C-alpha cells in the first residue's frame, strides 16, 4: 500500500497500481493541466505544462524533503511517500510561462477554429495563463495542409505535443506522421507521397489538444458548443466501440470514441466514425403502409405510385398489423443483429403470444474480409453488426434458434402464414432478391427496415424503423460485454423505433422504456443475469454468469 | 429566489402625510406639469408624415447590416459568435471554406429573421471582426414573413445603403486575420 500526498490530501494507492502524478492527482479531484501526456501513449514529458513541486516524506521521521526544481507530473510516479504540490505560486508561474510561450507563435484564430470551445489551449489559458500578452503579435491565419483524406493540419496552431506522432508509431504502427525541422521551426508533416491513411487516422483529431488537426469531414459544419453529446455504441462491427454522438437539433454532426477500458480504450476506427451519413439519407424510408387491394382499389388512401399500398397512420397500422398477424396464425420471425437485446426480446415475446410455436431465426450477420488488429491490440472485426451475440441468446430461449437459410425451406413446408423480418442494416445489399422472394412465399410479409431493398418491395406490411442513433437499448459485443445506451436523436417523422412498435403491440401502456425491458430480460434469461443491476457507462461482462450457468 | 432570502431588503411604504391625504396639492402639481408641456417645444412628431430625427445613428439599434472589407467581400468570418450570443435565436449561418486564399472561413449563407430579432445589439457586441452592426434604419416593413428573413445579399445591401451616413464603428479585426484585434 503506497501513501501519497497531493496538496495536503492523503491517498492510498493499491499495490498493483502504477499511477503518475497526473492520475494520482485526479484521484483526489485535482486536475493537473497537461498537453503531451495521454493515458494511451508513451510519456515524453515535452510540453512542461504539468510541472509540479515534488518531494518525499520520510516514513519514520515524517520529514518532507522537496526537490529544488519543478518536475513534470506525467513522468513522476506516485510512489510510497511521494508528496506533490500543485497549487503553489511557483507552479502557477511555471504554468503561466508555458502558456505564454505556446501563445507566442499561435495564430489565435479561435473565432474560425473548430476546436474552440473544447480546446485545451483555450481552457488552460483562461485558467492558468496571464492576463496580458507581452509579445506584440497580431492574430494571423494559420497555414494549412492536408495530411490525408480525412485529416487537415493547421500548421501554426500546433503546440508540438507530439501526441499524433506517437499515436501513429505506437497504436497503429504505421508511422505516417513525423516532426520535421528543429527548434522554433518544428512542424508536423507526412513524408511526400505517404499520406496519413490508416483506418484509425481519425483518432489523431481527438487526440490533438488544440485545433491543429482538423477532421475534414466535420470541418466548419458546427461550433462545438451548439452540439449535445450522447453516449452510444458503434454498430459498425461486433467490437461495439463505445462512442459519443454529437448532435444538434436531431442532426448528427460527428461521432467520437468514448473511453472504455474494456472495449475500445480511447480509440475507434474510421469506418465507424464516418459511416453514419445513412442516418440522414434522403432515401430513408418513412411512412408505414399495408398493402390492401380494397384500399388501393377505391383509391382512398393510395400513395399514388401505383404500388397498391395504402399509406396510413402509425396507430392504425399497428392495430392492423396486430389484427392481420393474429388472424393469419403460423408465424416466423427473423431477428436482425442490428436489433437491441430489448427489441429482440419484445418481438419474440410478441411472436410467442401470437403463435406458441413461432419459429425464431437470426438474420444474416455480414462478414467483410478478416479481423484487422493493430499493433497495440485495437481490432476492427470482420463481422459487421453489433448485436449478433445478444439476439442469438434471446432467440435461444424462445425455442430452437434457426439461421435464415434454415428458415427459408420451412416457410412453404410448414405452411407459415406470417413472416416478420427486421432489417436496419446500413449495407444496402443485405438481402438479395431470391431470398426476398422466398420469404414472400408466406401470405403476409411484415418488414421493418430503414432503406429500400428487394425485401421491402415485396413486403405486405411495411414499417420504417430506426437507426442506431435513434434507439435506446443494449448491445452485446463479440466478447459478451453488454452496453446500454440512450437514444441521441429522434427518428425522422414517419419512422418509429422497433422497440416502441413492439411495446404497443404487446399492449403496454406509456412510452417504450428499454431499461424496464432489460430488467425483465435479466430476470428471465440466465445469460443476461449480470445486466439486472445498473449497467454502467462501460457495460457489464455477461461471461461470468455464462460460466456459472454452464 | 425565496421570500426569506437574506439578499432581499424589505422596505416599508412611507406613510401619507396630510397633503397627500388631501389630494389637492398633488393634483395642482400634476396640472402644472401638464400645462408646462402644453407650451413647451414639442418633441413628438407626427409619424409617418414627419420622420423622426435620430440623434446618434451610431448607437441606434435598427436593422442589421453586414459590413464589407477593403476588397468589398463580406467581412464576416462565420465564427457563429453572434448566433451564440443572440437571445432570440434569429441568426442562422452556414459556414464553409472561403474561396479566397487569404481567408480561411466565410459564411456561405447568413440569414437573420428580422421579425424574431429583439434588436438588443448583442450580435454587434459579440462580433470579433466588427462584421455585423445595427444601423439606424427603423421603419422596416414587408408583406410576408419570408421577406423579413434577410439573407446575406440583403444584409450587404443594407451596408451599401448606410455606409456613407454611418461609418463602421471600428476598423478592428481585419478579416484577413480572422482574429481578435
Ligand atoms: S498537431 Fe496536435 S497532436 Fe500533433 S503535435 Fe501538434 S498539437 Fe500535438
Ligand atoms: S504532460 Fe507532462 S510534460 Fe507534457
mmCIF file with all atom_site columns, N, CA and C in Angstrom, chain A residues 68 133 147 172 221 300 307 312 368 436 485:
data_model
loop_
_atom_site.group_PDB
_atom_site.id
_atom_site.type_symbol
_atom_site.label_atom_id
_atom_site.label_alt_id
_atom_site.label_comp_id
_atom_site.label_asym_id
_atom_site.label_entity_id
_atom_site.label_seq_id
_atom_site.pdbx_PDB_ins_code
_atom_site.Cartn_x
_atom_site.Cartn_y
_atom_site.Cartn_z
_atom_site.occupancy
_atom_site.B_iso_or_equiv
_atom_site.pdbx_formal_charge
_atom_site.auth_seq_id
_atom_site.auth_comp_id
_atom_site.auth_asym_id
_atom_site.auth_atom_id
_atom_site.pdbx_PDB_model_num
ATOM 1  N N  . UNK A 1 68  ? 14.449  20.753  -5.387  1.00 0.00 ? 68  UNK A N  1
ATOM 2  C CA . UNK A 1 68  ? 14.555  22.189  -5.634  1.00 0.00 ? 68  UNK A CA 1
ATOM 3  C C  . UNK A 1 68  ? 13.848  22.628  -6.919  1.00 0.00 ? 68  UNK A C  1
ATOM 4  N N  . UNK A 1 133 ? -0.846  40.001  -22.716 1.00 0.00 ? 133 UNK A N  1
ATOM 5  C CA . UNK A 1 133 ? 0.071   39.411  -23.658 1.00 0.00 ? 133 UNK A CA 1
ATOM 6  C C  . UNK A 1 133 ? 1.244   40.356  -23.788 1.00 0.00 ? 133 UNK A C  1
ATOM 7  N N  . UNK A 1 147 ? -3.176  16.228  -44.470 1.00 0.00 ? 147 UNK A N  1
ATOM 8  C CA . UNK A 1 147 ? -2.331  15.110  -44.033 1.00 0.00 ? 147 UNK A CA 1
ATOM 9  C C  . UNK A 1 147 ? -2.766  13.813  -44.696 1.00 0.00 ? 147 UNK A C  1
ATOM 10 N N  . UNK A 1 172 ? -1.113  2.545   -34.093 1.00 0.00 ? 172 UNK A N  1
ATOM 11 C CA . UNK A 1 172 ? -1.393  1.951   -35.401 1.00 0.00 ? 172 UNK A CA 1
ATOM 12 C C  . UNK A 1 172 ? -0.152  1.275   -35.960 1.00 0.00 ? 172 UNK A C  1
ATOM 13 N N  . UNK A 1 221 ? -18.599 22.546  -39.898 1.00 0.00 ? 221 UNK A N  1
ATOM 14 C CA . UNK A 1 221 ? -20.031 22.258  -40.006 1.00 0.00 ? 221 UNK A CA 1
ATOM 15 C C  . UNK A 1 221 ? -20.803 22.683  -38.764 1.00 0.00 ? 221 UNK A C  1
ATOM 16 N N  . UNK A 1 300 ? -58.771 5.363   -52.069 1.00 0.00 ? 300 UNK A N  1
ATOM 17 C CA . UNK A 1 300 ? -58.985 6.270   -50.951 1.00 0.00 ? 300 UNK A CA 1
ATOM 18 C C  . UNK A 1 300 ? -57.680 6.831   -50.380 1.00 0.00 ? 300 UNK A C  1
ATOM 19 N N  . UNK A 1 307 ? -48.409 1.404   -56.562 1.00 0.00 ? 307 UNK A N  1
ATOM 20 C CA . UNK A 1 307 ? -47.951 0.149   -55.981 1.00 0.00 ? 307 UNK A CA 1
ATOM 21 C C  . UNK A 1 307 ? -49.063 -0.548  -55.218 1.00 0.00 ? 307 UNK A C  1
ATOM 22 N N  . UNK A 1 312 ? -50.624 4.919   -44.198 1.00 0.00 ? 312 UNK A N  1
ATOM 23 C CA . UNK A 1 312 ? -51.551 5.045   -43.083 1.00 0.00 ? 312 UNK A CA 1
ATOM 24 C C  . UNK A 1 312 ? -50.906 5.721   -41.898 1.00 0.00 ? 312 UNK A C  1
ATOM 25 N N  . UNK A 1 368 ? -17.189 -9.100  -43.643 1.00 0.00 ? 368 UNK A N  1
ATOM 26 C CA . UNK A 1 368 ? -16.419 -8.480  -44.713 1.00 0.00 ? 368 UNK A CA 1
ATOM 27 C C  . UNK A 1 368 ? -14.941 -8.650  -44.398 1.00 0.00 ? 368 UNK A C  1
ATOM 28 N N  . UNK A 1 436 ? -35.507 -12.711 -50.798 1.00 0.00 ? 436 UNK A N  1
ATOM 29 C CA . UNK A 1 436 ? -36.699 -11.917 -50.525 1.00 0.00 ? 436 UNK A CA 1
ATOM 30 C C  . UNK A 1 436 ? -37.935 -12.622 -51.059 1.00 0.00 ? 436 UNK A C  1
ATOM 31 N N  . UNK A 1 485 ? -27.292 1.993   -23.961 1.00 0.00 ? 485 UNK A N  1
ATOM 32 C CA . UNK A 1 485 ? -27.166 3.407   -24.328 1.00 0.00 ? 485 UNK A CA 1
ATOM 33 C C  . UNK A 1 485 ? -28.534 4.039   -24.529 1.00 0.00 ? 485 UNK A C  1
#
